[in-house]
Amino acid sequence: MTTTSNPVTISAPEGLPFIEIEREFDAPVAAVFNAHRDPELVKRWLGPNGYEMAVDRWDFVSHGDYRYLHTNPEGEAYAFNGTFHTVRENELVIQTFEFEGFPDVVSVESLTFDDLGDGRTRLRAHSVYPSLEARDGMIQSNMELGVREGYQRLEQLLGA
């Protein structure tokens, strides 16, 4: 399967404390979902290019939790944690997300996996932040680059 350059759409509506992300993948829902479930696969695609990922916990079930570290090429580490509130196979994940560098700023995220037919999937993410300031801080953290690069690596992983 050839890798495509499916575009990522990221929107942060003015005056609303959320971010929406959408991207299509040339892979079936089960494969895209499994790439989120399996921590060994997650480590291969999540985050910006050049970062190493170490997973402390990845209990991808309803009421499970996670914690991981991203380390940039300069050796600086960034820790993230949360809870998987709802996990419905090949359909939906609802989780919390917290960057430990800004404790107590927790977003609630939903990931929806849509079967487009012909072995294609649309992944939609909706992240709600406790304030506009928190949402804007996430945007200013260069998260867009990490999302775009990570999803490109995910597309390559799914095509392997």
Tab-separated table of N, CA, C and O in Angstrom, residues 25-153:
chain	number	residue	atom	x	y	z
A	25	PHE	N	-7.166	8.118	6.876
A	25	PHE	CA	-6.060	7.175	6.697
A	25	PHE	C	-6.454	6.129	5.669
A	25	PHE	O	-7.610	5.690	5.631
A	26	ASP	N	-5.503	5.725	4.865
A	26	ASP	CA	-5.720	4.678	3.874
A	26	ASP	C	-5.479	3.321	4.521
A	26	ASP	O	-4.586	2.569	4.132
A	27	ALA	N	-6.296	3.046	5.550
A	27	ALA	CA	-6.194	1.796	6.302
A	27	ALA	C	-7.542	1.536	6.966
A	27	ALA	O	-8.282	2.480	7.263
A	28	PRO	N	-7.860	0.269	7.220
A	28	PRO	CA	-9.135	-0.048	7.868
A	28	PRO	C	-9.191	0.434	9.314
A	28	PRO	O	-8.151	0.600	9.978
A	29	VAL	N	-10.409	0.628	9.798
A	29	VAL	CA	-10.624	1.096	11.171
A	29	VAL	C	-9.874	0.230	12.177
A	29	VAL	O	-9.227	0.744	13.091
A	30	ALA	N	-9.953	-1.088	12.036
A	30	ALA	CA	-9.311	-1.979	13.012
A	30	ALA	C	-7.810	-1.715	13.104
A	30	ALA	O	-7.231	-1.759	14.203
A	31	ALA	N	-7.167	-1.413	11.995
A	31	ALA	CA	-5.721	-1.150	12.005
A	31	ALA	C	-5.414	0.193	12.670
A	31	ALA	O	-4.460	0.306	13.459
A	32	VAL	N	-6.215	1.212	12.376
A	32	VAL	CA	-5.994	2.529	12.984
A	32	VAL	C	-6.247	2.446	14.491
A	32	VAL	O	-5.467	2.983	15.295
A	33	PHE	N	-7.309	1.745	14.870
A	33	PHE	CA	-7.615	1.589	16.294
A	33	PHE	C	-6.493	0.832	17.006
A	33	PHE	O	-6.043	1.238	18.078
A	34	ASN	N	-6.017	-0.250	16.398
A	34	ASN	CA	-4.947	-1.038	17.018
A	34	ASN	C	-3.663	-0.219	17.171
A	34	ASN	O	-2.926	-0.413	18.146
A	35	ALA	N	-3.407	0.700	16.258
A	35	ALA	CA	-2.215	1.555	16.361
A	35	ALA	C	-2.331	2.522	17.533
A	35	ALA	O	-1.327	3.081	17.973
A	36	HIS	N	-3.531	2.719	18.056
A	36	HIS	CA	-3.743	3.512	19.269
A	36	HIS	C	-3.721	2.623	20.517
A	36	HIS	O	-3.378	3.087	21.595
A	37	ARG	N	-4.093	1.356	20.370
A	37	ARG	CA	-4.183	0.433	21.503
A	37	ARG	C	-2.820	-0.132	21.903
A	37	ARG	O	-2.515	-0.254	23.087
A	38	ASP	N	-2.016	-0.488	20.931
A	38	ASP	CA	-0.755	-1.201	21.171
A	38	ASP	C	0.362	-0.194	21.481
A	38	ASP	O	0.777	0.562	20.594
A	39	PRO	N	0.875	-0.186	22.719
A	39	PRO	CA	1.891	0.821	23.074
A	39	PRO	C	3.159	0.720	22.231
A	39	PRO	O	3.830	1.731	22.003
A	40	GLU	N	3.493	-0.465	21.753
A	40	GLU	CA	4.681	-0.591	20.909
A	40	GLU	C	4.470	0.120	19.578
A	40	GLU	O	5.413	0.675	19.015
A	41	LEU	N	3.247	0.115	19.080
A	41	LEU	CA	2.940	0.859	17.856
A	41	LEU	C	2.836	2.355	18.148
A	41	LEU	O	3.332	3.177	17.367
A	42	VAL	N	2.189	2.714	19.253
A	42	VAL	CA	2.035	4.127	19.624
A	42	VAL	C	3.402	4.804	19.689
A	42	VAL	O	3.574	5.923	19.205
A	43	LYS	N	4.380	4.121	20.258
A	43	LYS	CA	5.731	4.693	20.387
A	43	LYS	C	6.347	5.019	19.030
A	43	LYS	O	7.220	5.872	18.931
A	44	ARG	N	5.880	4.353	17.985
A	44	ARG	CA	6.460	4.549	16.653
A	44	ARG	C	5.862	5.732	15.911
A	44	ARG	O	6.436	6.163	14.904
A	45	TRP	N	4.711	6.260	16.388
A	45	TRP	CA	4.097	7.340	15.610
A	45	TRP	C	3.688	8.572	16.413
A	45	TRP	O	3.586	9.658	15.840
A	46	LEU	N	3.462	8.485	17.693
A	46	LEU	CA	2.915	9.617	18.442
A	46	LEU	C	3.968	10.700	18.675
A	46	LEU	O	5.059	10.407	19.169
A	47	GLY	N	3.654	11.919	18.317
A	47	GLY	CA	4.520	13.067	18.608
A	47	GLY	C	5.372	13.510	17.439
A	47	GLY	O	5.304	12.963	16.345
A	48	PRO	N	6.182	14.536	17.685
A	48	PRO	CA	7.002	15.121	16.617
A	48	PRO	C	8.120	14.188	16.158
A	48	PRO	O	8.586	13.325	16.908
A	49	ASN	N	8.570	14.389	14.941
A	49	ASN	CA	9.720	13.651	14.413
A	49	ASN	C	10.945	13.926	15.286
A	49	ASN	O	11.140	15.043	15.763
A	50	GLY	N	11.749	12.893	15.491
A	50	GLY	CA	12.994	13.055	16.228
A	50	GLY	C	12.862	12.869	17.727
A	50	GLY	O	13.870	12.833	18.431
A	51	TYR	N	11.647	12.758	18.241
A	51	TYR	CA	11.437	12.543	19.676
A	51	TYR	C	11.384	11.047	19.962
A	51	TYR	O	10.844	10.278	19.177
A	52	GLU	N	11.962	10.660	21.085
A	52	GLU	CA	11.864	9.277	21.566
A	52	GLU	C	10.708	9.209	22.557
A	52	GLU	O	10.477	10.152	23.318
A	53	MET	N	9.994	8.097	22.563
A	53	MET	CA	8.866	7.936	23.476
A	53	MET	C	9.095	6.722	24.345
A	53	MET	O	9.404	5.633	23.851
A	54	ALA	N	8.958	6.903	25.657
A	54	ALA	CA	9.015	5.804	26.619
A	54	ALA	C	7.649	5.721	27.298
A	54	ALA	O	7.116	6.738	27.749
A	55	VAL	N	7.084	4.530	27.350
A	55	VAL	CA	5.768	4.332	27.938
A	55	VAL	C	5.932	3.726	29.330
A	55	VAL	O	6.492	2.643	29.476
A	56	ASP	N	5.461	4.458	30.345
A	56	ASP	CA	5.454	3.932	31.718
A	56	ASP	C	4.245	3.015	31.921
A	56	ASP	O	4.357	1.950	32.506
A	57	ARG	N	3.070	3.478	31.463
A	57	ARG	CA	1.817	2.711	31.585
A	57	ARG	C	1.004	2.956	30.328
A	57	ARG	O	0.963	4.069	29.822
A	58	TRP	N	0.296	1.921	29.880
A	58	TRP	CA	-0.610	2.064	28.745
A	58	TRP	C	-1.690	0.991	28.879
A	58	TRP	O	-1.636	-0.055	28.259
A	59	ASP	N	-2.673	1.255	29.705
A	59	ASP	CA	-3.757	0.320	29.974
A	59	ASP	C	-4.978	0.780	29.171
A	59	ASP	O	-5.863	1.467	29.694
A	60	PHE	N	-5.008	0.424	27.895
A	60	PHE	CA	-5.979	0.933	26.921
A	60	PHE	C	-7.300	0.168	27.017
A	60	PHE	O	-7.684	-0.584	26.126
A	61	VAL	N	-7.974	0.364	28.140
A	61	VAL	CA	-9.301	-0.204	28.404
A	61	VAL	C	-10.096	0.866	29.141
A	61	VAL	O	-9.517	1.811	29.696
A	62	SER	N	-11.415	0.716	29.160
A	62	SER	CA	-12.224	1.664	29.925
A	62	SER	C	-11.737	1.673	31.368
A	62	SER	O	-11.541	0.617	31.973
A	63	HIS	N	-11.499	2.844	31.904
A	63	HIS	CA	-11.012	3.107	33.259
A	63	HIS	C	-9.541	2.766	33.444
A	63	HIS	O	-9.047	2.777	34.564
A	64	GLY	N	-8.827	2.527	32.339
A	64	GLY	CA	-7.386	2.317	32.412
A	64	GLY	C	-6.672	3.662	32.418
A	64	GLY	O	-7.283	4.718	32.262
A	65	ASP	N	-5.359	3.620	32.596
A	65	ASP	CA	-4.613	4.878	32.606
A	65	ASP	C	-3.359	4.749	31.767
A	65	ASP	O	-3.012	3.665	31.297
A	66	TYR	N	-2.711	5.896	31.584
A	66	TYR	CA	-1.477	5.900	30.807
A	66	TYR	C	-0.544	6.984	31.335
A	66	TYR	O	-0.959	7.936	31.979
A	67	ARG	N	0.724	6.788	31.039
A	67	ARG	CA	1.755	7.802	31.289
A	67	ARG	C	2.902	7.506	30.333
A	67	ARG	O	3.307	6.349	30.175
A	68	TYR	N	3.393	8.563	29.696
A	68	TYR	CA	4.533	8.391	28.797
A	68	TYR	C	5.398	9.637	28.828
A	68	TYR	O	4.974	10.693	29.295
A	69	LEU	N	6.631	9.481	28.335
A	69	LEU	CA	7.583	10.584	28.230
A	69	LEU	C	8.032	10.716	26.793
A	69	LEU	O	8.360	9.714	26.148
A	70	HIS	N	8.063	11.942	26.322
A	70	HIS	CA	8.681	12.255	25.043
A	70	HIS	C	9.998	12.956	25.356
A	70	HIS	O	10.031	13.880	26.167
A	71	THR	N	11.070	12.531	24.703
A	71	THR	CA	12.372	13.158	24.882
A	71	THR	C	12.826	13.705	23.535
A	71	THR	O	12.890	12.961	22.548
A	72	ASN	N	13.118	14.998	23.517
A	72	ASN	CA	13.525	15.626	22.253
A	72	ASN	C	15.002	15.335	21.971
A	72	ASN	O	15.715	14.791	22.827
A	73	PRO	N	15.482	15.676	20.776
A	73	PRO	CA	16.878	15.381	20.423
A	73	PRO	C	17.904	16.030	21.352
A	73	PRO	O	19.031	15.554	21.460
A	74	GLU	N	17.516	17.109	22.045
A	74	GLU	CA	18.427	17.771	22.989
A	74	GLU	C	18.423	17.098	24.358
A	74	GLU	O	19.144	17.526	25.261
A	75	GLY	N	17.591	16.078	24.549
A	75	GLY	CA	17.551	15.348	25.811
A	75	GLY	C	16.536	15.853	26.819
A	75	GLY	O	16.475	15.352	27.938
A	76	GLU	N	15.724	16.847	26.442
A	76	GLU	CA	14.692	17.360	27.351
A	76	GLU	C	13.490	16.425	27.310
A	76	GLU	O	13.015	16.057	26.228
A	77	ALA	N	12.994	16.052	28.500
A	77	ALA	CA	11.871	15.109	28.594
A	77	ALA	C	10.588	15.834	28.971
A	77	ALA	O	10.603	16.778	29.775
A	78	TYR	N	9.494	15.372	28.386
A	78	TYR	CA	8.162	15.925	28.634
A	78	TYR	C	7.235	14.764	28.963
A	78	TYR	O	7.091	13.828	28.160
A	79	ALA	N	6.602	14.812	30.140
A	79	ALA	CA	5.756	13.714	30.598
A	79	ALA	C	4.281	14.070	30.432
A	79	ALA	O	3.871	15.219	30.641
A	80	PHE	N	3.487	13.060	30.081
A	80	PHE	CA	2.051	13.199	29.871
A	80	PHE	C	1.348	12.032	30.551
A	80	PHE	O	1.896	10.926	30.614
A	81	ASN	N	0.140	12.281	31.051
A	81	ASN	CA	-0.619	11.198	31.676
A	81	ASN	C	-2.104	11.427	31.498
A	81	ASN	O	-2.543	12.526	31.120
A	82	GLY	N	-2.879	10.408	31.800
A	82	GLY	CA	-4.334	10.534	31.712
A	82	GLY	C	-5.016	9.218	32.005
A	82	GLY	O	-4.386	8.225	32.365
A	83	THR	N	-6.325	9.242	31.826
A	83	THR	CA	-7.175	8.076	32.041
A	83	THR	C	-7.980	7.811	30.785
A	83	THR	O	-8.528	8.743	30.190
A	84	PHE	N	-8.049	6.566	30.398
A	84	PHE	CA	-8.947	6.155	29.325
A	84	PHE	C	-10.314	5.909	29.964
A	84	PHE	O	-10.536	4.886	30.596
A	85	HIS	N	-11.210	6.858	29.843
A	85	HIS	CA	-12.524	6.713	30.484
A	85	HIS	C	-13.387	5.694	29.767
A	85	HIS	O	-14.011	4.852	30.407
A	86	THR	N	-13.440	5.769	28.441
A	86	THR	CA	-14.255	4.846	27.648
A	86	THR	C	-13.435	4.391	26.461
A	86	THR	O	-12.864	5.218	25.747
A	87	VAL	N	-13.395	3.086	26.261
A	87	VAL	CA	-12.750	2.521	25.078
A	87	VAL	C	-13.747	1.539	24.462
A	87	VAL	O	-14.088	0.535	25.082
A	88	ARG	N	-14.242	1.881	23.273
A	88	ARG	CA	-15.126	0.993	22.516
A	88	ARG	C	-14.392	0.622	21.238
A	88	ARG	O	-14.134	1.485	20.392
A	89	GLU	N	-14.076	-0.648	21.121
A	89	GLU	CA	-13.229	-1.133	20.039
A	89	GLU	C	-13.701	-0.664	18.673
A	89	GLU	O	-14.874	-0.793	18.325
A	90	ASN	N	-12.737	-0.136	17.917
A	90	ASN	CA	-12.938	0.306	16.535
A	90	ASN	C	-13.984	1.407	16.394
A	90	ASN	O	-14.476	1.648	15.292
A	91	GLU	N	-14.292	2.106	17.496
A	91	GLU	CA	-15.351	3.101	17.437
A	91	GLU	C	-15.004	4.416	18.150
A	91	GLU	O	-15.044	5.478	17.545
A	92	LEU	N	-14.658	4.323	19.450
A	92	LEU	CA	-14.569	5.533	20.266
A	92	LEU	C	-13.594	5.361	21.419
A	92	LEU	O	-13.529	4.300	22.041
A	93	VAL	N	-12.857	6.449	21.714
A	93	VAL	CA	-12.037	6.524	22.922
A	93	VAL	C	-12.320	7.887	23.546
A	93	VAL	O	-12.288	8.911	22.854
A	94	ILE	N	-12.615	7.897	24.841
A	94	ILE	CA	-12.727	9.141	25.599
A	94	ILE	C	-11.662	9.067	26.678
A	94	ILE	O	-11.596	8.089	27.433
A	95	GLN	N	-10.815	10.093	26.734
A	95	GLN	CA	-9.690	10.076	27.670
A	95	GLN	C	-9.421	11.470	28.201
A	95	GLN	O	-9.859	12.459	27.631
A	96	THR	N	-8.683	11.513	29.303
A	96	THR	CA	-8.152	12.782	29.777
A	96	THR	C	-6.705	12.871	29.320
A	96	THR	O	-6.068	11.864	29.000
A	97	PHE	N	-6.179	14.099	29.295
A	97	PHE	CA	-4.812	14.349	28.853
A	97	PHE	C	-4.240	15.472	29.700
A	97	PHE	O	-4.855	16.536	29.818
A	98	GLU	N	-3.072	15.216	30.286
A	98	GLU	CA	-2.413	16.234	31.112
A	98	GLU	C	-0.920	16.246	30.808
A	98	GLU	O	-0.256	15.211	30.858
A	99	PHE	N	-0.402	17.417	30.481
A	99	PHE	CA	1.036	17.625	30.343
A	99	PHE	C	1.543	17.938	31.739
A	99	PHE	O	1.105	18.901	32.366
A	100	GLU	N	2.455	17.126	32.247
A	100	GLU	CA	2.910	17.279	33.627
A	100	GLU	C	3.677	18.579	33.857
A	100	GLU	O	3.835	19.000	34.989
A	101	GLY	N	4.114	19.226	32.789
A	101	GLY	CA	4.764	20.533	32.908
A	101	GLY	C	3.779	21.631	33.292
A	101	GLY	O	4.183	22.693	33.761
A	102	PHE	N	2.496	21.401	33.076
A	102	PHE	CA	1.421	22.304	33.490
A	102	PHE	C	0.386	21.486	34.241
A	102	PHE	O	-0.703	21.225	33.730
A	103	PRO	N	0.723	21.056	35.472
A	103	PRO	CA	-0.202	20.200	36.211
A	103	PRO	C	-1.528	20.902	36.471
A	103	PRO	O	-1.599	22.129	36.520
A	104	ASP	N	-2.555	20.110	36.620
A	104	ASP	CA	-3.914	20.558	36.918
A	104	ASP	C	-4.615	21.184	35.720
A	104	ASP	O	-5.731	21.675	35.861
A	105	VAL	N	-4.004	21.181	34.550
A	105	VAL	CA	-4.665	21.631	33.329
A	105	VAL	C	-4.946	20.369	32.514
A	105	VAL	O	-4.089	19.865	31.804
A	106	VAL	N	-6.147	19.844	32.679
A	106	VAL	CA	-6.519	18.561	32.098
A	106	VAL	C	-7.563	18.789	31.010
A	106	VAL	O	-8.557	19.480	31.233
A	107	SER	N	-7.316	18.216	29.851
A	107	SER	CA	-8.319	18.270	28.789
A	107	SER	C	-9.045	16.926	28.727
A	107	SER	O	-8.518	15.898	29.145
A	108	VAL	N	-10.261	16.971	28.206
A	108	VAL	CA	-11.041	15.760	27.943
A	108	VAL	C	-11.091	15.616	26.434
A	108	VAL	O	-11.477	16.545	25.721
A	109	GLU	N	-10.671	14.442	25.967
A	109	GLU	CA	-10.550	14.207	24.532
A	109	GLU	C	-11.417	13.035	24.099
A	109	GLU	O	-11.495	12.027	24.804
A	110	SER	N	-12.029	13.178	22.944
A	110	SER	CA	-12.723	12.034	22.343
A	110	SER	C	-12.094	11.767	20.980
A	110	SER	O	-11.774	12.700	20.233
A	111	LEU	N	-11.873	10.503	20.689
A	111	LEU	CA	-11.374	10.054	19.393
A	111	LEU	C	-12.460	9.181	18.780
A	111	LEU	O	-12.891	8.198	19.397
A	112	THR	N	-12.887	9.542	17.584
A	112	THR	CA	-13.913	8.778	16.891
A	112	THR	C	-13.302	8.187	15.629
A	112	THR	O	-12.647	8.898	14.850
A	113	PHE	N	-13.516	6.887	15.434
A	113	PHE	CA	-12.963	6.150	14.303
A	113	PHE	C	-14.116	5.840	13.345
A	113	PHE	O	-14.982	5.023	13.664
A	114	ASP	N	-14.139	6.498	12.183
A	114	ASP	CA	-15.220	6.326	11.214
A	114	ASP	C	-14.757	5.462	10.051
A	114	ASP	O	-13.743	5.768	9.406
A	115	ASP	N	-15.511	4.401	9.774
A	115	ASP	CA	-15.242	3.529	8.632
A	115	ASP	C	-15.775	4.207	7.373
A	115	ASP	O	-16.980	4.417	7.237
A	116	LEU	N	-14.891	4.555	6.444
A	116	LEU	CA	-15.277	5.220	5.206
A	116	LEU	C	-15.503	4.242	4.064
A	116	LEU	O	-15.821	4.649	2.951
A	117	GLY	N	-15.328	2.944	4.340
A	117	GLY	CA	-15.419	1.952	3.280
A	117	GLY	C	-14.118	1.872	2.508
A	117	GLY	O	-13.219	2.710	2.658
A	118	ASP	N	-13.999	0.862	1.675
A	118	ASP	CA	-12.804	0.664	0.844
A	118	ASP	C	-11.509	0.675	1.649
A	118	ASP	O	-10.477	1.144	1.176
A	119	GLY	N	-11.562	0.201	2.909
A	119	GLY	CA	-10.355	0.115	3.728
A	119	GLY	C	-9.821	1.455	4.182
A	119	GLY	O	-8.627	1.592	4.447
A	120	ARG	N	-10.695	2.472	4.274
A	120	ARG	CA	-10.267	3.806	4.696
A	120	ARG	C	-10.953	4.184	6.001
A	120	ARG	O	-12.060	3.738	6.284
A	121	THR	N	-10.282	5.061	6.781
A	121	THR	CA	-10.769	5.489	8.094
A	121	THR	C	-10.638	6.991	8.240
A	121	THR	O	-9.633	7.564	7.823
A	122	ARG	N	-11.645	7.591	8.851
A	122	ARG	CA	-11.534	8.997	9.272
A	122	ARG	C	-11.398	8.983	10.790
A	122	ARG	O	-12.224	8.418	11.499
A	123	LEU	N	-10.350	9.630	11.288
A	123	LEU	CA	-10.126	9.790	12.722
A	123	LEU	C	-10.471	11.224	13.077
A	123	LEU	O	-9.941	12.166	12.472
A	124	ARG	N	-11.377	11.386	14.036
A	124	ARG	CA	-11.761	12.726	14.499
A	124	ARG	C	-11.444	12.827	15.984
A	124	ARG	O	-11.799	11.943	16.770
A	125	ALA	N	-10.770	13.910	16.357
A	125	ALA	CA	-10.436	14.167	17.761
A	125	ALA	C	-11.070	15.487	18.172
A	125	ALA	O	-11.043	16.462	17.415
A	126	HIS	N	-11.631	15.494	19.364
A	126	HIS	CA	-12.234	16.708	19.930
A	126	HIS	C	-11.684	16.836	21.344
A	126	HIS	O	-11.895	15.949	22.176
A	127	SER	N	-10.938	17.906	21.621
A	127	SER	CA	-10.299	18.126	22.920
A	127	SER	C	-10.887	19.374	23.559
A	127	SER	O	-10.857	20.451	22.957
A	128	VAL	N	-11.391	19.219	24.780
A	128	VAL	CA	-11.990	20.337	25.516
A	128	VAL	C	-11.054	20.697	26.666
A	128	VAL	O	-10.658	19.830	27.456
A	129	TYR	N	-10.733	21.994	26.768
A	129	TYR	CA	-9.808	22.491	27.781
A	129	TYR	C	-10.568	23.261	28.857
A	129	TYR	O	-11.660	23.774	28.597
A	130	PRO	N	-9.992	23.401	30.061
A	130	PRO	CA	-10.694	24.084	31.143
A	130	PRO	C	-10.838	25.594	30.934
A	130	PRO	O	-11.630	26.229	31.621
A	131	SER	N	-10.088	26.161	29.985
A	131	SER	CA	-10.171	27.599	29.720
A	131	SER	C	-9.630	27.875	28.324
A	131	SER	O	-8.917	27.045	27.745
A	132	LEU	N	-9.951	29.061	27.819
A	132	LEU	CA	-9.366	29.484	26.543
A	132	LEU	C	-7.853	29.616	26.664
A	132	LEU	O	-7.115	29.279	25.734
A	133	GLU	N	-7.398	30.108	27.800
A	133	GLU	CA	-5.962	30.262	28.029
A	133	GLU	C	-5.248	28.909	27.924
A	133	GLU	O	-4.181	28.801	27.306
A	134	ALA	N	-5.840	27.862	28.509
A	134	ALA	CA	-5.238	26.527	28.436
A	134	ALA	C	-5.234	26.014	26.997
A	134	ALA	O	-4.248	25.456	26.529
A	135	ARG	N	-6.338	26.223	26.303
A	135	ARG	CA	-6.419	25.790	24.904
A	135	ARG	C	-5.387	26.526	24.063
A	135	ARG	O	-4.673	25.932	23.266
A	136	ASP	N	-5.277	27.846	24.248
A	136	ASP	CA	-4.319	28.632	23.486
A	136	ASP	C	-2.876	28.240	23.815
A	136	ASP	O	-2.013	28.233	22.937
A	137	GLY	N	-2.628	27.878	25.067
A	137	GLY	CA	-1.297	27.393	25.449
A	137	GLY	C	-0.940	26.120	24.711
A	137	GLY	O	0.210	25.937	24.291
A	138	MET	N	-1.913	25.236	24.535
A	138	MET	CA	-1.668	23.998	23.791
A	138	MET	C	-1.340	24.316	22.336
A	138	MET	O	-0.385	23.777	21.775
A	139	ILE	N	-2.084	25.214	21.747
A	139	ILE	CA	-1.828	25.588	20.352
A	139	ILE	C	-0.432	26.197	20.211
A	139	ILE	O	0.310	25.873	19.288
A	140	GLN	N	-0.051	27.065	21.149
A	140	GLN	CA	1.247	27.739	21.092
A	140	GLN	C	2.416	26.806	21.387
A	140	GLN	O	3.571	27.154	21.142
A	141	SER	N	2.123	25.608	21.899
A	141	SER	CA	3.185	24.653	22.221
A	141	SER	C	3.728	23.949	20.983
A	141	SER	O	4.557	23.055	21.095
A	142	ASN	N	3.254	24.339	19.806
A	142	ASN	CA	3.658	23.718	18.548
A	142	ASN	C	3.051	22.332	18.381
A	142	ASN	O	3.612	21.474	17.710
A	143	MET	N	1.891	22.116	19.017
A	143	MET	CA	1.229	20.819	18.928
A	143	MET	C	0.859	20.469	17.490
A	143	MET	O	0.859	19.307	17.124
A	144	GLU	N	0.584	21.486	16.671
A	144	GLU	CA	0.187	21.224	15.284
A	144	GLU	C	1.281	20.452	14.541
A	144	GLU	O	0.990	19.503	13.809
A	145	LEU	N	2.540	20.840	14.734
A	145	LEU	CA	3.642	20.141	14.086
A	145	LEU	C	3.694	18.683	14.536
A	145	LEU	O	3.827	17.776	13.722
A	146	GLY	N	3.571	18.450	15.847
A	146	GLY	CA	3.593	17.089	16.367
A	146	GLY	C	2.451	16.243	15.834
A	146	GLY	O	2.635	15.063	15.515
A	147	VAL	N	1.265	16.831	15.714
A	147	VAL	CA	0.110	16.105	15.176
A	147	VAL	C	0.360	15.751	13.712
A	147	VAL	O	0.191	14.597	13.299
A	148	ARG	N	0.771	16.721	12.928
A	148	ARG	CA	0.989	16.473	11.491
A	148	ARG	C	2.087	15.424	11.264
A	148	ARG	O	1.916	14.496	10.478
A	149	GLU	N	3.217	15.587	11.937
A	149	GLU	CA	4.317	14.630	11.751
A	149	GLU	C	3.943	13.252	12.283
A	149	GLU	O	4.249	12.229	11.654
A	150	GLY	N	3.289	13.219	13.430
A	150	GLY	CA	2.882	11.931	14.006
A	150	GLY	C	1.905	11.191	13.115
A	150	GLY	O	2.040	9.984	12.888
A	151	TYR	N	0.907	11.891	12.592
A	151	TYR	CA	-0.071	11.233	11.719
A	151	TYR	C	0.563	10.782	10.403
A	151	TYR	O	0.152	9.771	9.832
A	152	GLN	N	1.564	11.507	9.924
A	152	GLN	CA	2.264	11.042	8.718
A	152	GLN	C	3.003	9.738	9.016
A	152	GLN	O	2.979	8.810	8.209
A	153	ARG	N	3.654	9.664	10.190
A	153	ARG	CA	4.332	8.404	10.553
A	153	ARG	C	3.306	7.289	10.767
A	153	ARG	O	3.567	6.136	10.436
